[in-house]
JSON list of C-alpha atoms in Angstrom, two decimals:
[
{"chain": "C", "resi": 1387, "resn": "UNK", "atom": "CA", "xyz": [-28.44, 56.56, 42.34]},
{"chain": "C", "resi": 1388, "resn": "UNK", "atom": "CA", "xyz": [-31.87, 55.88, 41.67]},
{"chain": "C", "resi": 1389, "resn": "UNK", "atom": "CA", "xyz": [-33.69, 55.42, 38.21]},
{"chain": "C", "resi": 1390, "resn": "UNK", "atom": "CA", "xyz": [-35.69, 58.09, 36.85]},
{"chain": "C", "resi": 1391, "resn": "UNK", "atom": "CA", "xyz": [-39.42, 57.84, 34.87]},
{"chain": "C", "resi": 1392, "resn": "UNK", "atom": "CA", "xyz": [-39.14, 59.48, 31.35]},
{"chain": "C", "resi": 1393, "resn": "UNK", "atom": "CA", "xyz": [-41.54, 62.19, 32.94]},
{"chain": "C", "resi": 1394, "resn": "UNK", "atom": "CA", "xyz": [-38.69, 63.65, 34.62]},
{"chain": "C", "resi": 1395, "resn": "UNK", "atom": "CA", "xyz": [-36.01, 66.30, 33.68]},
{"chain": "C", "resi": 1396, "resn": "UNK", "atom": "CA", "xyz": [-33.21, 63.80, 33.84]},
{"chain": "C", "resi": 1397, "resn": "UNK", "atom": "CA", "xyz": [-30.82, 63.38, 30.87]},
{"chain": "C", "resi": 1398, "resn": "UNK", "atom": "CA", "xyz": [-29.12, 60.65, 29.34]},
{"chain": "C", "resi": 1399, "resn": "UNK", "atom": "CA", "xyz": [-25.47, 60.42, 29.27]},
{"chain": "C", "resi": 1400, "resn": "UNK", "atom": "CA", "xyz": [-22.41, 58.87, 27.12]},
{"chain": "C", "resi": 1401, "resn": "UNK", "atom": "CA", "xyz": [-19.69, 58.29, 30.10]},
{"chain": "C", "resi": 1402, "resn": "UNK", "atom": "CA", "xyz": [-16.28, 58.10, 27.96]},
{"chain": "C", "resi": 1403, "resn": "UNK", "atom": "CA", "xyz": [-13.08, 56.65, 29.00]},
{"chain": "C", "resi": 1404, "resn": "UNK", "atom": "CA", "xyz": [-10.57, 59.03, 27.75]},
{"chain": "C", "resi": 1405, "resn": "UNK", "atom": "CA", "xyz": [-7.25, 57.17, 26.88]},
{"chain": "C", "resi": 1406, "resn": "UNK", "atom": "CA", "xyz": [-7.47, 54.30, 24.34]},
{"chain": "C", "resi": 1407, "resn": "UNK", "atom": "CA", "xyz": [-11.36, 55.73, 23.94]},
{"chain": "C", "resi": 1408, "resn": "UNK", "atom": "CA", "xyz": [-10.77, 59.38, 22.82]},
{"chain": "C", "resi": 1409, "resn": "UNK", "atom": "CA", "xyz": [-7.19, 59.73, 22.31]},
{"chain": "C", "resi": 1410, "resn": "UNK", "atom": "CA", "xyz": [-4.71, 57.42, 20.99]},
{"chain": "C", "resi": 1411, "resn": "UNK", "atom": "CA", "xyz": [-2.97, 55.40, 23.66]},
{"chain": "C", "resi": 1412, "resn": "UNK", "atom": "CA", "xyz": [0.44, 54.08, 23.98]},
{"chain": "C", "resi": 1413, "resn": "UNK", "atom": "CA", "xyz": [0.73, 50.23, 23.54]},
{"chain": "C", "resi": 1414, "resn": "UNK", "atom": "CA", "xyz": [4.12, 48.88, 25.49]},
{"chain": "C", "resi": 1415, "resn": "UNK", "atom": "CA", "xyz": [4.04, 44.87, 25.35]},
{"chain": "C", "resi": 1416, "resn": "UNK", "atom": "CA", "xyz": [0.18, 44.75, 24.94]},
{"chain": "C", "resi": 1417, "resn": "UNK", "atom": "CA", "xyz": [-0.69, 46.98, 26.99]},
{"chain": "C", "resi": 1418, "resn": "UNK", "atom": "CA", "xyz": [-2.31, 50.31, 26.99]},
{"chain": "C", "resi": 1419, "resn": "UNK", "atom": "CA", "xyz": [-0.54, 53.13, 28.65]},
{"chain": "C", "resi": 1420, "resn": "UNK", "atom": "CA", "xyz": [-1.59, 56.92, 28.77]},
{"chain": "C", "resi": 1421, "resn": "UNK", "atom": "CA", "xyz": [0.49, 59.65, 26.73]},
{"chain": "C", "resi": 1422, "resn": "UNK", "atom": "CA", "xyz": [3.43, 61.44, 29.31]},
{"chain": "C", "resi": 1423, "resn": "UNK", "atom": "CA", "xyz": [2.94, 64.88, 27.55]},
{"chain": "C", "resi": 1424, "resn": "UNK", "atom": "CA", "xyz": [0.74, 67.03, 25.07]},
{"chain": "C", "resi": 1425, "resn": "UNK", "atom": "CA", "xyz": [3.34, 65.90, 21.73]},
{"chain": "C", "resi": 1426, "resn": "UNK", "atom": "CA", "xyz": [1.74, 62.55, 22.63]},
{"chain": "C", "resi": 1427, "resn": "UNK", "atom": "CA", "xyz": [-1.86, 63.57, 23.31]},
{"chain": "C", "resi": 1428, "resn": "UNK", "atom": "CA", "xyz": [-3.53, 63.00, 19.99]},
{"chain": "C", "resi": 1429, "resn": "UNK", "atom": "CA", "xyz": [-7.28, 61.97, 19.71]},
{"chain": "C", "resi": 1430, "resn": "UNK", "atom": "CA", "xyz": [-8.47, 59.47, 17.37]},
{"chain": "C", "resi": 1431, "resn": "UNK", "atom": "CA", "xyz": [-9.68, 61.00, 14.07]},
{"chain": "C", "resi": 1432, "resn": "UNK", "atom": "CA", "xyz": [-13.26, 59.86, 14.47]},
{"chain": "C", "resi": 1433, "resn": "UNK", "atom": "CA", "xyz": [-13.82, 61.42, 17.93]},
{"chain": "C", "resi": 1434, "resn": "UNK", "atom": "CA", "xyz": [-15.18, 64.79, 16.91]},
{"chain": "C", "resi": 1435, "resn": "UNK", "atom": "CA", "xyz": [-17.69, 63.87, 14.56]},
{"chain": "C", "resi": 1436, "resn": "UNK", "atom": "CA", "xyz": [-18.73, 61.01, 16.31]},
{"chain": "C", "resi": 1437, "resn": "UNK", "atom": "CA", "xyz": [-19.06, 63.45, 20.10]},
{"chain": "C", "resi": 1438, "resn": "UNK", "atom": "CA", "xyz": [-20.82, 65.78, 17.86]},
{"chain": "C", "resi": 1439, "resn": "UNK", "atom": "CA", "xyz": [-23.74, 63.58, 16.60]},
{"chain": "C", "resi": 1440, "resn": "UNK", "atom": "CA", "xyz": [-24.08, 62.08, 20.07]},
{"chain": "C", "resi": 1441, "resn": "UNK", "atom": "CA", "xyz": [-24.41, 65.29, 21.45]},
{"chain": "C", "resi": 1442, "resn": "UNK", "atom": "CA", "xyz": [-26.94, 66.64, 19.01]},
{"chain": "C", "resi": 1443, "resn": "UNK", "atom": "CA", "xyz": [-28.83, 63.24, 19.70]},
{"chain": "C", "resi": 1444, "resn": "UNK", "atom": "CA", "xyz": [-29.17, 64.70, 22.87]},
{"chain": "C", "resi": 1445, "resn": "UNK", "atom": "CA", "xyz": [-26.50, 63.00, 25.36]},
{"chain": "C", "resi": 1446, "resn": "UNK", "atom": "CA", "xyz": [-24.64, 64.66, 27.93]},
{"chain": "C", "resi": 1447, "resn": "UNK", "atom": "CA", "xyz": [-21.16, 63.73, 27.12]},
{"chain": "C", "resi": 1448, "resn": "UNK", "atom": "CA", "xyz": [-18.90, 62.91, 30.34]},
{"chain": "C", "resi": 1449, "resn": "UNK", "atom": "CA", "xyz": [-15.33, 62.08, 30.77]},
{"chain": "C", "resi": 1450, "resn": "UNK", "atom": "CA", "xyz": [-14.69, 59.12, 33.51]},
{"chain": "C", "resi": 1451, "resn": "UNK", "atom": "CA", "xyz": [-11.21, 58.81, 33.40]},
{"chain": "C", "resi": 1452, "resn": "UNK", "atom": "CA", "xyz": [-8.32, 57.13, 36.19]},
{"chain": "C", "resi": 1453, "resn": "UNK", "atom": "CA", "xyz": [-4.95, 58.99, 36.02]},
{"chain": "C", "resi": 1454, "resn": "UNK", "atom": "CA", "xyz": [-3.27, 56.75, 38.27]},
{"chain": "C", "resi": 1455, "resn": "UNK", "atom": "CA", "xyz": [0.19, 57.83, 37.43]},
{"chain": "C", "resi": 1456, "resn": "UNK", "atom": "CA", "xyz": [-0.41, 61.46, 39.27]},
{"chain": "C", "resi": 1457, "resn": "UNK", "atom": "CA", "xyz": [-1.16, 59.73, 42.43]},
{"chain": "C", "resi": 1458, "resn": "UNK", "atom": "CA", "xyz": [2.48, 57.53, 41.98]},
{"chain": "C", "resi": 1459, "resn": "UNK", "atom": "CA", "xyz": [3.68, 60.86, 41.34]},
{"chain": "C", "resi": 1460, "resn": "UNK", "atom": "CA", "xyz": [5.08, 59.50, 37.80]},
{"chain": "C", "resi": 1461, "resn": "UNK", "atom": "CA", "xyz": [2.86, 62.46, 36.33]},
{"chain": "C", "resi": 1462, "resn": "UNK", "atom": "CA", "xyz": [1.92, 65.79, 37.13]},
{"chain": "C", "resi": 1463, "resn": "UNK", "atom": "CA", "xyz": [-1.51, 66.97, 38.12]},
{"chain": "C", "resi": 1464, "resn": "UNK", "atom": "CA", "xyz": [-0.97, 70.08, 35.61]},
{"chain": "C", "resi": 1465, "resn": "UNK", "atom": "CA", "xyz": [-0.31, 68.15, 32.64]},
{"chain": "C", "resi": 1466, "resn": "UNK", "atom": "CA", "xyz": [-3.49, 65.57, 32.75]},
{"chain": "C", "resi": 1467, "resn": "UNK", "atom": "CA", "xyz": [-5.17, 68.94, 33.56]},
{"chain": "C", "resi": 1468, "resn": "UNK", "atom": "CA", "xyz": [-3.54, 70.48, 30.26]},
{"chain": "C", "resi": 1469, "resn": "UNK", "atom": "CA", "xyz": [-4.27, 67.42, 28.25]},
{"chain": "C", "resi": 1470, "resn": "UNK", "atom": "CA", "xyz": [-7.97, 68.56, 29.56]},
{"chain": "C", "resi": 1471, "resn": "UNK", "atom": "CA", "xyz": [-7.92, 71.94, 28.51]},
{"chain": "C", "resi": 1472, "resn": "UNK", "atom": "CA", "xyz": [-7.02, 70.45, 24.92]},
{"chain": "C", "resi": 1473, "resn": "UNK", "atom": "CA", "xyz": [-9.23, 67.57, 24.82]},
{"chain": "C", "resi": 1474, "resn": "UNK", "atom": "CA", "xyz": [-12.19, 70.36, 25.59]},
{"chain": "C", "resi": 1475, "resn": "UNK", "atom": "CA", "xyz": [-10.87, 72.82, 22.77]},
{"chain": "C", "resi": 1476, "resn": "UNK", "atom": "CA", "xyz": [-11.22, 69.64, 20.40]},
{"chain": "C", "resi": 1477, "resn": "UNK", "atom": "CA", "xyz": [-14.21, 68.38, 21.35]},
{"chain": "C", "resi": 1478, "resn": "UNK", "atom": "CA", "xyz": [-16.51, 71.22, 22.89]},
{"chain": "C", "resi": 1479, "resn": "UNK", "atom": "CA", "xyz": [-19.56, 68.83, 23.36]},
{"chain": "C", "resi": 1480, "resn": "UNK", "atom": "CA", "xyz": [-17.98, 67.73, 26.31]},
{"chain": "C", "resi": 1481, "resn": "UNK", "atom": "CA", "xyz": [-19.48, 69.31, 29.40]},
{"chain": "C", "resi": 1482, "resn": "UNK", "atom": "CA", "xyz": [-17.92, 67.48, 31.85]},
{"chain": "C", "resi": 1483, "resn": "UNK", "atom": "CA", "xyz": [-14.61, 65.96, 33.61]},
{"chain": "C", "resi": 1484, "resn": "UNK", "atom": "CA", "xyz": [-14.68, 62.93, 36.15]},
{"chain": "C", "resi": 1485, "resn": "UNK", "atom": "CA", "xyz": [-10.63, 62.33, 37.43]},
{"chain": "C", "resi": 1486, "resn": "UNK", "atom": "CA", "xyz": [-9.83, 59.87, 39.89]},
{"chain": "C", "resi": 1487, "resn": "UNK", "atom": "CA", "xyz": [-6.11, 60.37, 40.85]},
{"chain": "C", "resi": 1488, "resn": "UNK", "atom": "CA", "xyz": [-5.95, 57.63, 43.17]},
{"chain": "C", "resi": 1489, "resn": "UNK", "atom": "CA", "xyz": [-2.69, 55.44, 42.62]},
{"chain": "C", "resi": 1490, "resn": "UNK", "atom": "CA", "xyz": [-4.27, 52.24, 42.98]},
{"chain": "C", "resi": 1491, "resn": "UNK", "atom": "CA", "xyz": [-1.29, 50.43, 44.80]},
{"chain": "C", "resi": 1492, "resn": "UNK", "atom": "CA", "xyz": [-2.57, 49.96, 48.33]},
{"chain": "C", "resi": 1493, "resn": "UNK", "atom": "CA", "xyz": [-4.19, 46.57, 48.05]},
{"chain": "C", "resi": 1494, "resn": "UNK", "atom": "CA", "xyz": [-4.84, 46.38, 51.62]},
{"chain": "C", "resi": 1495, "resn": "UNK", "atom": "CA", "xyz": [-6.96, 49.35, 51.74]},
{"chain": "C", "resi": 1496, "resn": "UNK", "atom": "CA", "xyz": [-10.43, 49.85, 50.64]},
{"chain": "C", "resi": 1497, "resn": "UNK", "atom": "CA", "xyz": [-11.41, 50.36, 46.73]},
{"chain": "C", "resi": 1498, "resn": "UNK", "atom": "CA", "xyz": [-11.74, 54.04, 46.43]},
{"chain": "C", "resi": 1499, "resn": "UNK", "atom": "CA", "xyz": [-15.23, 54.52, 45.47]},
{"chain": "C", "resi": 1500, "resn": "UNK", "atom": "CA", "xyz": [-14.33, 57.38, 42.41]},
{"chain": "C", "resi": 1501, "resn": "UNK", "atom": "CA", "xyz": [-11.53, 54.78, 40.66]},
{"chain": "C", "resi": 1502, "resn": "UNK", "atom": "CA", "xyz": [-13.30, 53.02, 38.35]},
{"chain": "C", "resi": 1503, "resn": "UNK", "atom": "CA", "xyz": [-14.18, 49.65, 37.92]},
{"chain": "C", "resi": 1504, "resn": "UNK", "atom": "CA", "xyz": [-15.94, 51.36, 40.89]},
{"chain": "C", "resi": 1505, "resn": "UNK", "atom": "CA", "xyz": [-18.75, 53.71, 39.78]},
{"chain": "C", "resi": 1506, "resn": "UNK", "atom": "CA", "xyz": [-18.30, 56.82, 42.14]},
{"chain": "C", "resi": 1507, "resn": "UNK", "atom": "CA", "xyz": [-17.30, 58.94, 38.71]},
{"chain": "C", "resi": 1508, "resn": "UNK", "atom": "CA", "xyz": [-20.45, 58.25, 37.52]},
{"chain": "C", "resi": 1509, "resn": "UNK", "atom": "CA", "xyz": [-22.52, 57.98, 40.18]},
{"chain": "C", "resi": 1510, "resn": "UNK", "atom": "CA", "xyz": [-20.87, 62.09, 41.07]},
{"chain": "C", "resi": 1511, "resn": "UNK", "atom": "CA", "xyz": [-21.80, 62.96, 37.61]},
{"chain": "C", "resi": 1512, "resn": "UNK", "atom": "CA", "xyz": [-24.84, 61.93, 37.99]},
{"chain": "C", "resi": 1513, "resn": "UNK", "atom": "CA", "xyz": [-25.88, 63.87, 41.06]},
{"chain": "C", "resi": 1514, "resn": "UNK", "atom": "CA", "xyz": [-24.34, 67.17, 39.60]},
{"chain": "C", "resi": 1515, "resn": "UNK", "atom": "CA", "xyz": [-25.18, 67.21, 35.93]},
{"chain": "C", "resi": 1516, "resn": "UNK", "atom": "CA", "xyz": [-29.09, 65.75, 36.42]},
{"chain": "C", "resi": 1517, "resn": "UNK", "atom": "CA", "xyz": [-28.53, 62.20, 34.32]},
{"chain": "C", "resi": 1518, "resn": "UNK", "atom": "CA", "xyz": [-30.25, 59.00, 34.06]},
{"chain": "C", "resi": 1519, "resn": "UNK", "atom": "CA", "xyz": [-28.00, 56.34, 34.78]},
{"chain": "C", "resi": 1520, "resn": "UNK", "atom": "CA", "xyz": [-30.56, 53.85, 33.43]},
{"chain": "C", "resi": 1521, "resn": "UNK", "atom": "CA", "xyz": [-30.56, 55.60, 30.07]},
{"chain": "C", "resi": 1522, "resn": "UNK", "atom": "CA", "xyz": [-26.98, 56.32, 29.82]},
{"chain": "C", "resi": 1523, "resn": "UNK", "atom": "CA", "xyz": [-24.03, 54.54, 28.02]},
{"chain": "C", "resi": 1524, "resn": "UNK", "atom": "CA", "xyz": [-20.17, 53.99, 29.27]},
{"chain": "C", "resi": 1525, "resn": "UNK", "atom": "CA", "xyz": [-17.79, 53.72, 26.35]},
{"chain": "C", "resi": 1526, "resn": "UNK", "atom": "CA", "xyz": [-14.22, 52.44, 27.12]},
{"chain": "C", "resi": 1527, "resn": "UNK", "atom": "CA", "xyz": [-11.33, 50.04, 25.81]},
{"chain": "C", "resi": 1528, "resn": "UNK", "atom": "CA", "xyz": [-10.54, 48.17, 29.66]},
{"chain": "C", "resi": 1529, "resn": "UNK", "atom": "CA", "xyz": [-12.54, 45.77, 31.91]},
{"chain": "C", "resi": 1530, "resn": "UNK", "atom": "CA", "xyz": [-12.20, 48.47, 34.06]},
{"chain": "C", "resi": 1531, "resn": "UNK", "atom": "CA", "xyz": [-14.35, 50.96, 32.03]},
{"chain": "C", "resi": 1532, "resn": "UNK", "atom": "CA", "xyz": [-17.30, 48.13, 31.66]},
{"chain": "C", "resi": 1533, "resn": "UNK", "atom": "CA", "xyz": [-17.12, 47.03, 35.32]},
{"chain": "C", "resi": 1534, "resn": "UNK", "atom": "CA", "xyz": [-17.93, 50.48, 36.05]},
{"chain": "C", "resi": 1535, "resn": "UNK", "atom": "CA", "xyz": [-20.43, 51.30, 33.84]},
{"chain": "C", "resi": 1536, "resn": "UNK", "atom": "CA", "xyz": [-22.32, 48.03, 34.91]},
{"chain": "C", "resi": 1537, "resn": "UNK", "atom": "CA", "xyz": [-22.06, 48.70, 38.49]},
{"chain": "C", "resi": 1538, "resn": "UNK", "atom": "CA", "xyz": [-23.67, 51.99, 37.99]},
{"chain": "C", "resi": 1539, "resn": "UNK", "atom": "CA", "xyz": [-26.02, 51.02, 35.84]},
{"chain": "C", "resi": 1540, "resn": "UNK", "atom": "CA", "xyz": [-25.31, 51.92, 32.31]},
{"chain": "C", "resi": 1541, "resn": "UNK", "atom": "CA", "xyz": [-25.16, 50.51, 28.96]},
{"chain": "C", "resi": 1542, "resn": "UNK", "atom": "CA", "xyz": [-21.46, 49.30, 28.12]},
{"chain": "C", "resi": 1543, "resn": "UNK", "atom": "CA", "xyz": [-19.58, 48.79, 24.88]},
{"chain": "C", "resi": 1544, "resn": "UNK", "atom": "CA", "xyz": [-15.85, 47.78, 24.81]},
{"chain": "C", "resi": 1545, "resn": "UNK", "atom": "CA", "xyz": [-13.62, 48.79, 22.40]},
{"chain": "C", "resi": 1546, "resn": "UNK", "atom": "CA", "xyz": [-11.52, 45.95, 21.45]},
{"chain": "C", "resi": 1547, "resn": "UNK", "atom": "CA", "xyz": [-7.95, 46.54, 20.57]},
{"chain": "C", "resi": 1548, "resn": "UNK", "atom": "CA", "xyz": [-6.64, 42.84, 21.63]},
{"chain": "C", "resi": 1549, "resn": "UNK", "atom": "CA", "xyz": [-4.85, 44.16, 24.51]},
{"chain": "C", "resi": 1550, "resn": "UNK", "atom": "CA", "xyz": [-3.14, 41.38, 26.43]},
{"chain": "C", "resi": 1551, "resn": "UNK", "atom": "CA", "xyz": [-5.70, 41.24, 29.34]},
{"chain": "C", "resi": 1552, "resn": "UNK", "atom": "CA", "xyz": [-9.28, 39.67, 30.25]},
{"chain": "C", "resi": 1553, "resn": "UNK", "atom": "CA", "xyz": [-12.80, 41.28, 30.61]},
{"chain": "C", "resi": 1554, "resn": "UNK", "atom": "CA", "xyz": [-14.39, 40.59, 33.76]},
{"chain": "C", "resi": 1555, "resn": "UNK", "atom": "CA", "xyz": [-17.80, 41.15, 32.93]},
{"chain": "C", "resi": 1556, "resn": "UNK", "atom": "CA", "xyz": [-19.32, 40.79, 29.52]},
{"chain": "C", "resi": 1557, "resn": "UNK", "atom": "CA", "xyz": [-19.49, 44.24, 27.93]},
{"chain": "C", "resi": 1558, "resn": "UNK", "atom": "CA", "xyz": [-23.63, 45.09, 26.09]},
{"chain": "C", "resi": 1559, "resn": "UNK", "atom": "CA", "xyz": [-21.44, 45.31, 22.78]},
{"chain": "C", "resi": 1560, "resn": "UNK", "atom": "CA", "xyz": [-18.48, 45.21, 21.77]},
{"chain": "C", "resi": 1561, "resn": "UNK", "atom": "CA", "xyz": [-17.03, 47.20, 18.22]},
{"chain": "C", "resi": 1562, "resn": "UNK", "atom": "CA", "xyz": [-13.18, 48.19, 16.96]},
{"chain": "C", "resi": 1563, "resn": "UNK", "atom": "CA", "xyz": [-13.59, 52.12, 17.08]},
{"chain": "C", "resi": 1564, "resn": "UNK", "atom": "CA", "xyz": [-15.25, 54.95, 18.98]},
{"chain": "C", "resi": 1565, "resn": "UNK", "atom": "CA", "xyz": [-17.22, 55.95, 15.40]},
{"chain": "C", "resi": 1566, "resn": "UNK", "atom": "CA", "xyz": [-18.40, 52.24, 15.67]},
{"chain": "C", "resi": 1567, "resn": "UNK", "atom": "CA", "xyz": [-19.65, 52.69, 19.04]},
{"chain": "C", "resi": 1568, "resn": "UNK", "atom": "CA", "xyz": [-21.48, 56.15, 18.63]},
{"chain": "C", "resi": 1569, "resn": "UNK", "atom": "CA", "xyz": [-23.31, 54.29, 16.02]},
{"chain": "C", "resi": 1570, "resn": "UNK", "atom": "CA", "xyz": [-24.87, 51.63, 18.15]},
{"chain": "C", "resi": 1571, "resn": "UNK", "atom": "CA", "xyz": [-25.97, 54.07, 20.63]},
{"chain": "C", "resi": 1572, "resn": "UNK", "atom": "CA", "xyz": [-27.55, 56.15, 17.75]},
{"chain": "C", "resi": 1573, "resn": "UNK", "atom": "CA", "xyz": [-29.16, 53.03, 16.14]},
{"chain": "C", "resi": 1574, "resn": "UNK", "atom": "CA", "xyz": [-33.10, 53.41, 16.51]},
{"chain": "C", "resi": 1575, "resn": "UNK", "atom": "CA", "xyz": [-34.46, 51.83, 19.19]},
{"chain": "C", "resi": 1576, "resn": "UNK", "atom": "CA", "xyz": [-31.40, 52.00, 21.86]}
]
């Protein structure tokens, strides 16, 4: 996607990783793992507020998220769709949904361009919602969520939880909570 001059219509963005970014995640022998049902779907108390000011600041708020487990058919299609539904009714600033489904497992076939640390997500969200990649931000707690963001050419910060695995590329900044990260992009001068 091409960059846009500040004379143009295009917006910024905040691309969000949803689990371990906006709702709490579930942490089996260091690692993050997404909630199985809506008992377990429970955002982090800061995300409201913190969605609310960034939207007001004028962002476009976007959900980039991979559900791998509904492509190894370990999770239902309708239930990351309800966890959706409720994510939207909690945070109404969000106007849109990127899902990659794609199971990740065949290693012999090509990346899928939409599962992220590709940038497809972004890159569709982009074309359809009129944003400037170049003035947007990707927020997320995996190497994954940076990689992409980089490769589509976005601001990144990583929120660190000490999860037992390595970044691959070196996030813009790097903070402990989602509040923490809505303040850097609302920091003068960003």
């Amino acid at each position: 996607m091409a960059c846009t001059s500040p004379s143009t219509s295009y917006r910024p963005a905040v691309f969000l990783d949803r689990d371990g970014t906006l709702n709490r995640q579930i942490i089996r022998d260091g690692r993050p793992f997404p909630p199985a049902n809506l008992d377990q779907f429970a955002l982090f108390p800061d995300v409201p507020a913190a969605c609310g000011q960034l939207a007001a600041a004028g962002f476009t708020l976007v959900v980039a998220t991979n559900q791998p487990d509904v492509g190894r058919g370990t999770q239902s299609q309708m239930m990351v769709e309800a966890m959706h539904a409720r994510l939207r009714q909690l945070v109404p600033q969000i106007e849109h949904i990127e899902v990659c489904y794609a199971s990740g497992l065949d290693k012999s076939a090509p990346p899928d361009r939409r599962r992220k640390p590709e940038p497809g997500m972004l890159l569709d969200a982009a074309l359809a919602l009129d944003l400037d990649l170049a003035r947007s931000w990707m927020i997320g707690d995996r190497w994954r969520d940076i990689d992409c963001g980089k490769r589509a050419g976005c601001r990144t910060i990583f929120i660190d939880y000490g999860y037992a695995e390595e970044l691959r590329e070196p996030p813009d900044f790097t903070v402990r909570s989602f509040r923490e990260a809505a303040a850097v992009i609302l920091q003068p001068a960003r």
